[in-house]
XYZ file of C-alpha atoms in Angstrom:
683
model
C 41.114 40.363 -38.970
C 39.726 38.299 -36.044
C 42.413 39.555 -33.641
C 41.716 43.166 -34.534
C 37.928 42.909 -34.738
C 36.292 39.751 -33.322
C 32.802 41.337 -33.641
C 32.567 42.755 -37.223
C 29.504 44.804 -38.127
C 27.309 44.233 -41.180
C 29.440 46.402 -43.505
C 32.647 44.637 -42.489
C 31.022 41.209 -42.990
C 29.821 42.328 -46.443
C 33.324 43.477 -47.401
C 34.817 40.146 -46.286
C 32.177 38.185 -48.189
C 33.033 40.003 -51.425
C 36.775 39.499 -50.917
C 36.470 35.783 -50.045
C 33.567 34.940 -52.330
C 31.392 33.685 -49.442
C 27.883 34.412 -48.220
C 27.508 37.051 -45.453
C 25.824 34.397 -43.281
C 28.887 32.180 -43.652
C 31.118 35.026 -42.510
C 28.798 35.652 -39.537
C 28.749 31.992 -38.483
C 32.530 31.664 -38.865
C 33.122 34.536 -36.439
C 30.585 33.067 -34.018
C 32.270 29.653 -34.105
C 35.693 31.222 -33.755
C 34.603 33.231 -30.698
C 33.152 30.063 -29.156
C 36.400 28.178 -29.745
C 38.474 30.956 -28.208
C 36.164 31.093 -25.191
C 36.504 27.345 -24.675
C 40.290 27.568 -24.956
C 40.412 30.362 -22.393
C 38.148 28.389 -20.027
C 40.361 25.305 -20.328
C 43.452 27.399 -19.684
C 41.837 29.012 -16.642
C 40.721 25.605 -15.402
C 44.244 24.204 -15.692
C 45.646 27.248 -13.921
C 43.132 26.934 -11.069
C 43.834 23.218 -10.718
C 47.551 23.943 -10.499
C 46.928 26.633 -7.879
C 44.693 24.233 -5.953
C 47.387 21.555 -5.950
C 49.946 24.122 -4.867
C 47.774 25.274 -1.958
C 47.103 21.658 -0.952
C 50.829 20.921 -0.893
C 51.481 24.050 1.177
C 48.727 22.994 3.581
C 50.291 19.556 4.028
C 53.716 21.142 4.551
C 52.375 23.483 7.228
C 50.603 20.623 9.002
C 53.833 18.640 9.090
C 55.723 21.680 10.352
C 53.189 22.281 13.136
C 53.846 18.783 14.470
C 57.434 19.810 15.303
C 56.585 23.161 16.918
C 57.738 23.572 20.536
C 55.837 25.741 22.982
C 58.088 28.721 23.959
C 56.682 28.825 27.518
C 56.834 25.183 28.605
C 58.996 23.613 25.927
C 56.426 20.870 25.342
C 54.677 19.711 22.183
C 51.720 21.668 20.789
C 48.094 20.774 21.477
C 46.883 17.974 19.226
C 44.185 18.763 16.695
C 41.757 16.304 18.237
C 42.313 17.569 21.830
C 39.187 19.701 21.921
C 37.103 16.991 20.229
C 38.308 14.526 22.862
C 37.336 16.954 25.625
C 33.840 17.273 24.160
C 33.505 13.495 24.031
C 34.575 13.182 27.670
C 31.971 15.748 28.724
C 29.293 14.000 26.681
C 30.293 10.666 28.213
C 29.905 12.063 31.727
C 26.487 13.478 30.864
C 25.343 10.141 29.467
C 26.506 8.328 32.606
C 24.413 10.681 34.742
C 21.429 10.043 32.464
C 22.036 6.293 32.773
C 21.991 6.458 36.584
C 18.782 8.500 36.544
C 16.978 6.162 34.117
C 18.187 3.082 36.017
C 16.818 4.491 39.259
C 13.419 5.241 37.730
C 13.249 1.832 36.052
C 14.162 -0.015 39.237
C 11.457 1.910 41.086
C 8.744 0.813 38.655
C 9.962 -2.734 38.115
C 10.480 -3.444 41.788
C 13.878 -4.996 41.153
C 17.379 -3.774 40.264
C 17.825 -2.728 36.672
C 20.843 -5.048 36.297
C 18.581 -8.128 36.536
C 17.238 -7.474 33.042
C 18.622 -9.385 30.031
C 22.068 -8.032 29.046
C 21.893 -5.561 26.184
C 24.929 -3.467 25.245
C 23.070 -0.214 24.633
C 19.693 -0.800 26.264
C 20.693 1.061 29.415
C 21.232 4.288 27.506
C 17.636 4.315 26.302
C 14.491 5.265 28.111
C 11.897 2.452 28.150
C 9.448 4.912 26.629
C 11.369 4.640 23.334
C 9.111 1.720 22.399
C 6.400 4.233 21.668
C 8.165 5.442 18.536
C 6.106 4.350 15.556
C 7.042 3.356 12.052
C 6.027 4.732 8.727
C 6.804 8.329 9.634
C 4.028 8.569 12.271
C 4.671 10.359 15.503
C 2.699 11.320 18.528
C 2.765 11.768 22.290
C 4.536 9.146 24.417
C 2.620 6.003 25.250
C 1.509 5.286 28.804
C 4.334 3.965 31.001
C 2.396 0.761 31.621
C 2.880 -0.284 27.990
C 6.647 -0.453 28.143
C 6.782 -1.892 31.630
C 4.403 -4.669 30.617
C 6.481 -5.413 27.532
C 9.491 -5.816 29.781
C 7.679 -8.220 32.077
C 6.747 -5.901 34.914
C 3.064 -5.476 34.238
C 1.860 -8.159 36.560
C 0.978 -10.724 33.894
C 1.938 -14.326 34.404
C 2.008 -15.139 30.713
C 5.211 -16.792 29.575
C 5.194 -14.963 26.260
C 5.856 -11.631 27.941
C 7.934 -12.875 30.849
C 11.048 -11.502 29.189
C 11.714 -9.460 26.108
C 14.753 -8.519 24.056
C 15.021 -5.371 21.972
C 15.856 -5.991 18.302
C 17.752 -4.532 16.633
C 19.951 -3.038 19.367
C 19.104 0.655 19.537
C 21.843 2.886 18.191
C 22.467 6.131 16.479
C 19.910 6.747 13.752
C 21.124 7.772 10.334
C 21.592 11.539 10.239
C 19.774 13.251 7.404
C 22.442 14.939 5.250
C 22.553 18.704 5.102
C 21.795 20.568 1.855
C 24.742 21.030 -0.482
C 26.664 24.282 -0.076
C 27.758 26.447 -2.970
C 31.371 25.350 -2.526
C 30.369 21.676 -2.733
C 28.262 21.948 -5.872
C 31.110 21.822 -8.431
C 32.565 18.768 -6.673
C 29.160 17.042 -6.652
C 28.518 17.791 -10.309
C 31.925 16.417 -11.264
C 31.345 13.274 -9.155
C 27.971 12.692 -10.834
C 29.452 13.055 -14.318
C 32.229 10.572 -13.531
C 29.699 8.140 -12.041
C 27.607 8.319 -15.216
C 30.647 7.448 -17.335
C 31.409 4.476 -15.089
C 27.790 3.276 -15.217
C 27.817 3.288 -19.026
C 31.121 1.386 -19.053
C 29.696 -1.182 -16.640
C 26.562 -1.521 -18.739
C 28.638 -2.197 -21.846
C 31.216 -4.451 -20.178
C 31.491 -8.074 -21.225
C 31.997 -11.411 -19.503
C 35.333 -10.369 -18.031
C 33.487 -7.977 -15.664
C 30.134 -9.750 -15.270
C 29.747 -13.449 -14.475
C 26.499 -15.314 -15.058
C 25.785 -17.604 -12.122
C 25.314 -21.281 -12.947
C 21.680 -22.254 -13.451
C 20.357 -18.689 -13.450
C 18.814 -16.967 -16.451
C 19.639 -13.351 -17.264
C 21.232 -12.747 -13.856
C 24.821 -11.620 -13.633
C 27.083 -10.761 -10.710
C 30.104 -8.490 -10.622
C 33.638 -9.855 -10.829
C 35.072 -7.732 -8.021
C 38.733 -8.388 -8.800
C 38.313 -7.355 -12.433
C 36.305 -4.300 -11.440
C 38.991 -3.147 -9.011
C 41.644 -3.443 -11.698
C 39.620 -1.562 -14.329
C 38.064 1.103 -12.125
C 40.891 1.782 -9.690
C 40.135 4.656 -7.303
C 42.447 6.586 -4.953
C 42.599 4.784 -1.628
C 40.546 1.888 -2.971
C 43.375 -0.622 -3.255
C 42.648 -2.015 0.226
C 39.169 -3.168 1.223
C 38.643 -4.192 4.878
C 37.414 -7.771 5.412
C 34.133 -6.577 6.929
C 33.186 -4.735 3.723
C 31.102 -6.819 1.320
C 30.691 -5.864 -2.342
C 27.354 -6.503 -4.035
C 27.086 -6.049 -7.788
C 24.469 -7.312 -10.250
C 22.825 -6.370 -13.521
C 19.765 -7.493 -15.478
C 17.624 -6.342 -18.418
C 13.985 -6.452 -19.395
C 10.996 -4.643 -20.904
C 8.562 -2.453 -18.985
C 5.202 -1.151 -20.147
C 5.811 2.584 -19.671
C 7.375 5.336 -21.737
C 10.917 6.418 -21.041
C 9.874 9.954 -20.034
C 7.344 8.585 -17.530
C 9.980 6.271 -16.056
C 12.402 9.176 -15.681
C 9.695 11.063 -13.768
C 9.378 8.104 -11.381
C 13.117 8.084 -10.720
C 13.407 11.831 -10.144
C 10.296 12.181 -7.916
C 10.911 10.644 -4.484
C 7.177 10.339 -3.756
C 6.640 8.290 -6.908
C 9.858 6.390 -6.132
C 8.419 5.144 -2.821
C 5.010 4.502 -4.396
C 6.513 2.270 -7.106
C 8.868 0.378 -4.763
C 7.104 0.083 -1.365
C 8.522 -3.404 -0.778
C 12.125 -2.166 -1.181
C 12.124 1.559 -0.316
C 10.630 2.302 3.093
C 11.497 6.027 3.051
C 12.942 8.487 0.548
C 13.461 12.242 0.585
C 14.925 14.828 -1.758
C 17.590 16.552 0.335
C 18.607 19.156 -2.246
C 18.156 19.975 -5.935
C 21.571 20.824 -7.343
C 20.545 21.180 -10.994
C 16.895 21.265 -12.048
C 17.595 20.483 -15.702
C 15.207 20.770 -18.620
C 11.717 19.865 -17.473
C 13.165 18.387 -14.301
C 14.686 15.558 -16.326
C 17.611 16.130 -18.684
C 20.803 17.127 -16.857
C 18.933 17.026 -13.519
C 20.965 16.366 -10.377
C 19.480 15.865 -6.909
C 20.729 14.616 -3.551
C 18.530 11.880 -2.083
C 18.190 9.993 1.168
C 16.536 6.585 1.222
C 16.033 3.553 3.429
C 16.018 0.121 1.787
C 14.379 -2.757 3.605
C 13.288 -6.357 3.366
C 9.688 -6.730 4.488
C 10.545 -8.169 7.891
C 11.726 -6.658 11.177
C 14.436 -9.366 11.320
C 16.709 -7.684 8.725
C 18.101 -4.178 9.421
C 17.460 -1.448 6.894
C 20.108 -0.028 4.587
C 20.384 3.744 4.661
C 22.106 5.870 2.042
C 22.491 9.475 1.016
C 23.552 9.778 -2.602
C 23.421 11.824 -5.784
C 20.979 10.913 -8.534
C 21.894 12.252 -11.956
C 19.673 12.007 -15.042
C 20.870 12.692 -18.564
C 19.380 12.158 -22.000
C 22.195 10.619 -24.015
C 20.319 10.831 -27.280
C 16.737 10.931 -28.522
C 14.808 8.222 -26.684
C 17.795 7.070 -24.582
C 18.115 8.097 -20.925
C 20.733 7.341 -18.297
C 20.129 7.603 -14.545
C 22.967 7.018 -12.085
C 23.190 6.935 -8.264
C 26.447 7.420 -6.351
C 27.209 8.081 -2.681
C 29.320 11.109 -1.845
C 29.516 10.771 1.948
C 33.277 10.449 1.879
C 33.611 13.875 0.292
C 31.442 15.594 2.919
C 32.171 13.942 6.278
C 35.381 13.593 8.235
C 34.336 10.090 9.321
C 31.989 8.798 6.593
C 30.010 5.591 6.729
C 31.778 2.704 5.045
C 28.499 1.529 3.504
C 27.969 3.375 0.259
C 26.320 3.136 -3.109
C 28.852 2.889 -5.920
C 27.811 3.991 -9.439
C 24.481 2.229 -9.969
C 21.421 2.879 -12.061
C 19.971 2.084 -15.440
C 19.775 3.032 -19.093
C 16.263 3.449 -20.509
C 15.613 3.277 -24.243
C 12.190 3.904 -25.776
C 10.998 1.177 -28.137
C 8.810 1.714 -31.183
C 5.996 -0.476 -29.800
C 5.379 1.717 -26.760
C 7.556 -0.246 -24.367
C 10.754 0.984 -22.763
C 13.805 -1.195 -22.422
C 16.586 -0.426 -20.002
C 19.471 -1.060 -22.311
C 22.835 0.051 -23.601
C 23.467 0.968 -27.215
C 26.248 -1.627 -27.468
C 24.871 -4.223 -25.032
C 21.078 -4.252 -25.435
C 20.569 -6.972 -22.825
C 22.151 -4.928 -20.021
C 19.692 -2.787 -18.187
C 19.778 -2.225 -14.445
C 23.069 -2.116 -12.525
C 23.188 -2.378 -8.720
C 26.565 -1.870 -7.051
C 27.252 -1.107 -3.402
C 29.726 -1.680 -0.607
C 28.154 -2.777 2.685
C 29.735 -2.806 6.118
C 28.698 -5.996 7.921
C 27.951 -4.459 11.317
C 25.313 -6.974 12.497
C 24.973 -10.674 11.654
C 22.233 -11.453 9.161
C 19.298 -13.440 10.501
C 19.848 -17.088 9.556
C 16.446 -17.351 7.867
C 17.212 -14.408 5.553
C 20.955 -14.920 5.115
C 20.694 -16.636 1.736
C 18.036 -14.165 0.583
C 20.343 -11.212 1.224
C 23.600 -12.805 0.081
C 22.078 -14.201 -3.135
C 20.823 -10.757 -4.172
C 17.160 -11.728 -3.866
C 16.675 -8.828 -1.426
C 18.507 -5.893 -3.024
C 19.839 -7.176 -6.368
C 19.167 -5.623 -9.768
C 16.744 -8.387 -10.775
C 14.519 -7.589 -7.766
C 14.428 -3.888 -8.633
C 13.511 -4.593 -12.236
C 10.879 -7.215 -11.347
C 9.170 -4.815 -8.926
C 9.336 -2.007 -11.505
C 7.739 -4.224 -14.151
C 4.951 -5.158 -11.746
C 4.364 -1.507 -10.733
C 4.174 -0.390 -14.367
C 1.753 -3.231 -15.095
C -0.471 -2.113 -12.244
C -0.267 1.517 -13.361
C -1.363 0.515 -16.873
C -4.287 -1.470 -15.430
C -5.406 1.564 -13.444
C -5.319 3.741 -16.570
C -7.338 1.136 -18.496
C -10.179 1.292 -15.960
C -11.416 4.449 -17.627
C -12.763 2.337 -20.515
C -16.364 1.356 -19.607
C -17.301 -2.306 -19.918
C -19.800 -4.654 -18.320
C -18.853 -6.129 -14.966
C -20.837 -9.022 -13.412
C -20.490 -7.537 -9.920
C -22.022 -4.254 -11.049
C -18.939 -2.189 -10.136
C -18.552 1.016 -12.143
C -15.221 2.219 -13.569
C -15.213 4.947 -10.892
C -15.726 2.331 -8.197
C -12.916 0.188 -9.517
C -10.547 3.149 -9.621
C -11.527 3.914 -6.035
C -10.789 0.316 -5.039
C -7.365 0.340 -6.686
C -6.352 3.714 -5.228
C -7.402 2.720 -1.727
C -5.703 -0.642 -2.146
C -2.494 1.069 -3.289
C -2.420 3.049 -0.048
C -3.167 -0.118 1.904
C -0.234 -2.000 0.338
C 2.133 0.937 0.901
C 1.079 1.172 4.544
C 1.506 -2.572 5.020
C 5.012 -2.529 3.539
C 5.993 0.476 5.673
C 4.759 -1.273 8.838
C 7.338 -4.047 8.360
C 10.427 -1.871 8.229
C 13.229 -2.340 10.762
C 14.251 1.306 10.617
C 16.054 2.706 13.698
C 13.000 4.943 14.157
C 10.822 1.866 14.767
C 11.757 -0.323 17.721
C 10.789 -4.002 17.705
C 10.672 -6.208 20.769
C 11.181 -9.964 20.510
C 8.778 -11.805 22.789
C 10.507 -14.681 24.498
C 8.620 -17.734 25.696
C 8.094 -21.425 25.163
C 6.697 -21.043 21.656
C 8.688 -21.928 18.545
C 7.280 -18.884 16.738
C 9.418 -15.833 17.543
C 7.039 -12.877 17.457
C 8.288 -9.297 17.294
C 6.036 -6.447 18.382
C 6.154 -2.696 17.901
C 3.846 0.166 18.812
C 3.008 3.576 17.472
C 0.256 6.095 17.964
C -1.876 6.669 14.870
C -2.647 10.334 14.280
C -2.305 10.957 10.538
C -5.348 11.072 8.221
C -6.140 7.649 6.832
C -4.871 5.859 9.967
C -6.956 4.726 12.936
C -6.593 6.931 15.992
C -5.145 5.455 19.142
C -2.319 3.148 20.054
C -1.557 0.612 17.304
C 0.186 -2.649 18.082
C 2.040 -4.310 15.196
C 3.327 -7.870 15.400
C 5.211 -10.003 12.888
C 7.009 -13.292 12.588
C 8.822 -15.111 9.776
C 8.701 -18.839 9.068
C 10.281 -21.152 6.535
C 7.954 -23.422 4.547
C 9.165 -26.360 2.397
C 6.904 -25.348 -0.495
C 7.390 -23.083 -3.492
C 6.559 -19.392 -3.365
C 3.769 -19.919 -5.905
C 2.166 -22.616 -3.747
C 2.235 -20.508 -0.583
C 0.989 -17.430 -2.451
C -1.904 -19.309 -4.047
C -2.966 -20.676 -0.658
C -3.073 -17.404 1.298
C -4.697 -15.337 -1.466
C -7.441 -17.841 -2.404
C -10.829 -16.835 -1.013
C -11.841 -20.505 -0.831
C -8.969 -21.410 1.529
C -9.044 -18.255 3.644
C -11.103 -19.887 6.405
C -8.292 -22.430 6.892
C -5.862 -19.806 8.236
C -7.830 -16.655 9.083
C -8.761 -17.088 12.748
C -11.031 -14.026 12.586
C -13.451 -15.873 10.267
C -13.864 -18.658 12.855
C -13.782 -21.251 10.094
C -16.666 -19.694 8.158
C -16.417 -19.214 4.387
C -15.769 -15.800 2.833
C -17.490 -14.487 -0.300
C -15.803 -12.383 -2.993
C -18.024 -9.375 -3.745
C -15.898 -7.646 -6.387
C -12.624 -8.400 -8.139
C -10.261 -6.317 -10.301
C -7.488 -8.064 -12.209
C -4.521 -5.710 -12.563
C -1.894 -7.872 -14.222
C -1.215 -10.717 -16.605
C -0.810 -13.159 -13.704
C -4.248 -14.102 -12.270
C -2.776 -13.698 -8.794
C -2.384 -9.951 -9.334
C -5.778 -8.594 -8.311
C -7.740 -6.428 -5.880
C -10.749 -8.017 -4.170
C -13.552 -6.936 -1.871
C -14.525 -9.794 0.454
C -17.489 -10.258 2.791
C -17.729 -12.635 5.739
C -20.847 -14.224 7.190
C -21.011 -11.581 9.910
C -21.167 -8.848 7.255
C -17.551 -7.732 7.772
C -15.955 -6.311 4.591
C -12.292 -6.902 3.773
C -10.266 -5.132 1.096
C -7.467 -7.390 -0.166
C -4.743 -7.041 -2.781
C -2.456 -9.832 -3.896
C 0.541 -9.121 -6.102
C 3.384 -11.298 -7.333
C 6.418 -10.927 -9.560
C 9.651 -12.764 -10.240
C 11.174 -11.635 -6.917
C 8.388 -12.448 -4.462
C 4.755 -11.953 -3.490
C 2.654 -9.845 -1.126
C -0.894 -10.339 0.158
C -2.249 -7.362 2.118
C -5.749 -6.945 3.516
C -7.612 -4.597 5.840
C -11.168 -4.557 7.258
C -13.315 -1.614 6.179
C -16.776 -0.555 7.319
C -19.780 -0.160 5.041
C -19.724 3.683 4.866
C -16.070 3.560 3.779
C -16.924 0.904 1.189
C -19.674 3.144 -0.199
C -17.234 6.062 -0.459
C -14.756 3.803 -2.249
C -17.247 2.344 -4.731
C -18.695 5.763 -5.571
C -15.295 6.993 -6.733
C -15.022 9.705 -4.062
C -11.831 10.718 -2.291
C -10.697 7.851 -0.039
C -7.708 9.575 1.582
C -9.616 9.854 4.857
C -10.700 6.199 5.013
C -8.863 4.636 7.992
C -6.890 1.501 7.165
C -4.978 -0.878 9.398
C -3.534 -3.516 7.026
C -2.225 -6.961 7.856
C -0.940 -9.644 5.523
C 1.911 -11.770 4.221
C 5.242 -11.251 2.501
C 6.578 -14.284 0.595
C 10.183 -14.501 -0.616
C 12.219 -17.352 -2.125
C 14.566 -18.768 0.489
C 17.577 -18.206 -1.815
C 19.253 -21.469 -0.883
C 21.752 -22.755 -3.475
C 20.464 -25.768 -5.353
C 16.768 -25.190 -4.765
C 14.550 -24.553 -7.743
C 13.457 -21.248 -6.296
C 16.974 -19.946 -5.919
C 18.241 -21.381 -9.154
C 15.598 -19.941 -11.428
C 15.039 -23.097 -13.402
C 18.428 -24.731 -12.971
C 18.949 -28.462 -13.043
C 17.886 -30.234 -9.886
C 19.016 -33.470 -8.328
C 17.862 -35.770 -5.573
C 20.675 -34.493 -3.351
C 19.602 -30.864 -3.724
C 17.653 -29.331 -0.828
C 13.904 -28.921 -1.358
C 12.665 -25.647 -2.683
C 11.191 -23.426 -0.051
C 10.067 -19.940 0.817
C 10.194 -17.550 3.750
C 6.800 -16.184 4.770
C 6.448 -13.145 7.028
C 3.090 -12.950 8.795
C 2.084 -9.537 10.148
C -0.914 -8.180 12.047
C -1.866 -4.717 13.267
C -4.473 -4.050 15.945
C -5.759 -0.861 17.555
C -5.260 -1.158 21.302
C -8.663 0.238 22.200
C -10.376 -2.460 20.099
C -8.912 -5.312 22.115
C -11.207 -6.862 24.763
C -10.452 -5.860 28.355
C -7.445 -3.837 27.209
C -8.087 -0.100 27.305
C -4.308 0.290 27.349
C -1.727 -1.906 25.730
C -0.503 -4.178 28.514
C 0.687 -7.767 28.771
C -2.832 -9.026 28.015
C -2.801 -7.169 24.696
C 0.590 -8.629 23.859
C -0.663 -12.133 24.638
C -3.733 -11.596 22.438
C -1.792 -10.694 19.320
C 0.904 -13.258 20.100
C -1.739 -15.998 20.189
C -3.291 -14.603 17.008
C -0.041 -14.914 15.039
C 0.927 -18.246 16.590
C -2.458 -19.774 15.751
C -2.303 -18.433 12.184
C 1.156 -19.942 11.646
C 0.076 -23.297 13.066
C -2.998 -23.421 10.822
C -0.973 -22.541 7.719
C 1.540 -25.288 8.459
C -1.222 -27.796 9.115
C -3.113 -26.894 5.936
C 0.049 -27.160 3.801
C 1.247 -30.307 5.615
C 4.436 -28.524 6.684
C 6.349 -29.271 9.831
C 8.236 -26.594 11.727
C 11.140 -25.131 9.745
C 14.794 -25.891 10.383
């Protein structure tokens, strides 16, 4: 009957129901199910046929390529032109053009410096770059080139006799910036969708894997690292049997509770703007390159291609740049899976060897309003980070243990920052409940303070990125504090107009992160390190606690000269940040009245505090057993300042005098912090 009539009408279904003793609805549903089964069988058969045809065409293509290698030219009897001949010709032409550009730039530079260009410190790629490249700003800001005197002064040709600017070295060496990937073509979409589905399966297997895949490091609680040898044997991939020695594998997983619903968390993951807002200390930039599948409500079965830059809040560590797929799927009611995987190798002829392997998290809603990133079979497994990194540049010695231990980009850092961001978000939502405040601040004023402070913290974190778009210069001199400077021209709303000079340095302190954090955030000890207060005390006008830890708060401070300072201090299990910015009284009135503060100009400075990650220290071990032979616990503190060039005395343009001013500012701050904490210079 089905072969003759797969779509029976109502009379035929009634006749069959009487003959078989079944309900007409049962007959109707049986035919529907049967048609669905036949359709699926036909699709599988077509899929197998197309795969076979694809393999056949691939084999024919390989055969023709091999045959072309043996072709002899009928005119000259020589071998055919190689496939890369024309590419090589293009490279030779480009090389000649770059040499001409080098000669031109060298001539101009020698003219301004008054000495041959070759007398400058040796830098492999410096000669291919115009000295005006220092004007490129960070944080996505752009503007017209800076005056030539800025760059010449930074390179020691501005006529200043200061030793701090007598010579300078560009760091990191300028190179090719990461190219933003192109949108996905229609031919690539099926391949991308298949890659995302396979990555999701691997993520779930990794989340459910036992001790044979994940190894808990000695002395660390709830922190596991990947057993690379076991992973390679279980998840063997074509061409993945050999891994070059300069490729490092980083894998970690961790679990925990966060105070936010699963649906809200999924929205954070799938919205790149929220992604940067929640993780400003890790993600310096993120963009949605293409939306392959929008999914239901932008969540379930959604697939996007993303680009992001990951950074440590210091210019001493290069950023990590990836383009990858992010796939979100609701496995069951209240259980979500989100996976990231790089697909560069499937798009480029010469892909980057640094890539994100299947990483992500499983998010399960809990009955008490929390969400737990967890697996159905392994409830303590939550966030998985897995990547292969090409070691192109040596890691700064001060941050080597931080990066290698996973304190910079490991799963536990991601989860700790997420927990802190969700805690802050919940505190902001709770400000709508009116209650008495001793300072007289209204709920609208407090919300204004927190929103403005959020932008301040994001701007401060973005100012410390070492992205290729932001060039940092290391000032050389007789000081033990190595200060790096960068410039950009502020033009966006919410940023001061004019040339902005940013400077930063990192120091090691033989004290715990908690001790250093408590010292720099305390209003009572601020006069001991803040040179702008001239040793005078500072008064706290208003304070908003936005977390369980008392160190997580937003404060409005006032100095004796009437200067107002907005400050936010935040800490979690992975590190701490203290950011502050001076604001004028009209801006403070706008903030406290609850009005829009997007136009309030901010130029934040502050501190980033990370555990030093050294094996054996209490900070790195997370509560492990200590001994007298173990090195003392310590932390790495990055001190950063930003100054508008026009506000500096006797410096209408940024010249060597401006550099000396901010160099002395940072050096004095570091010396006062060490003296107050009884710390000698670091190793």
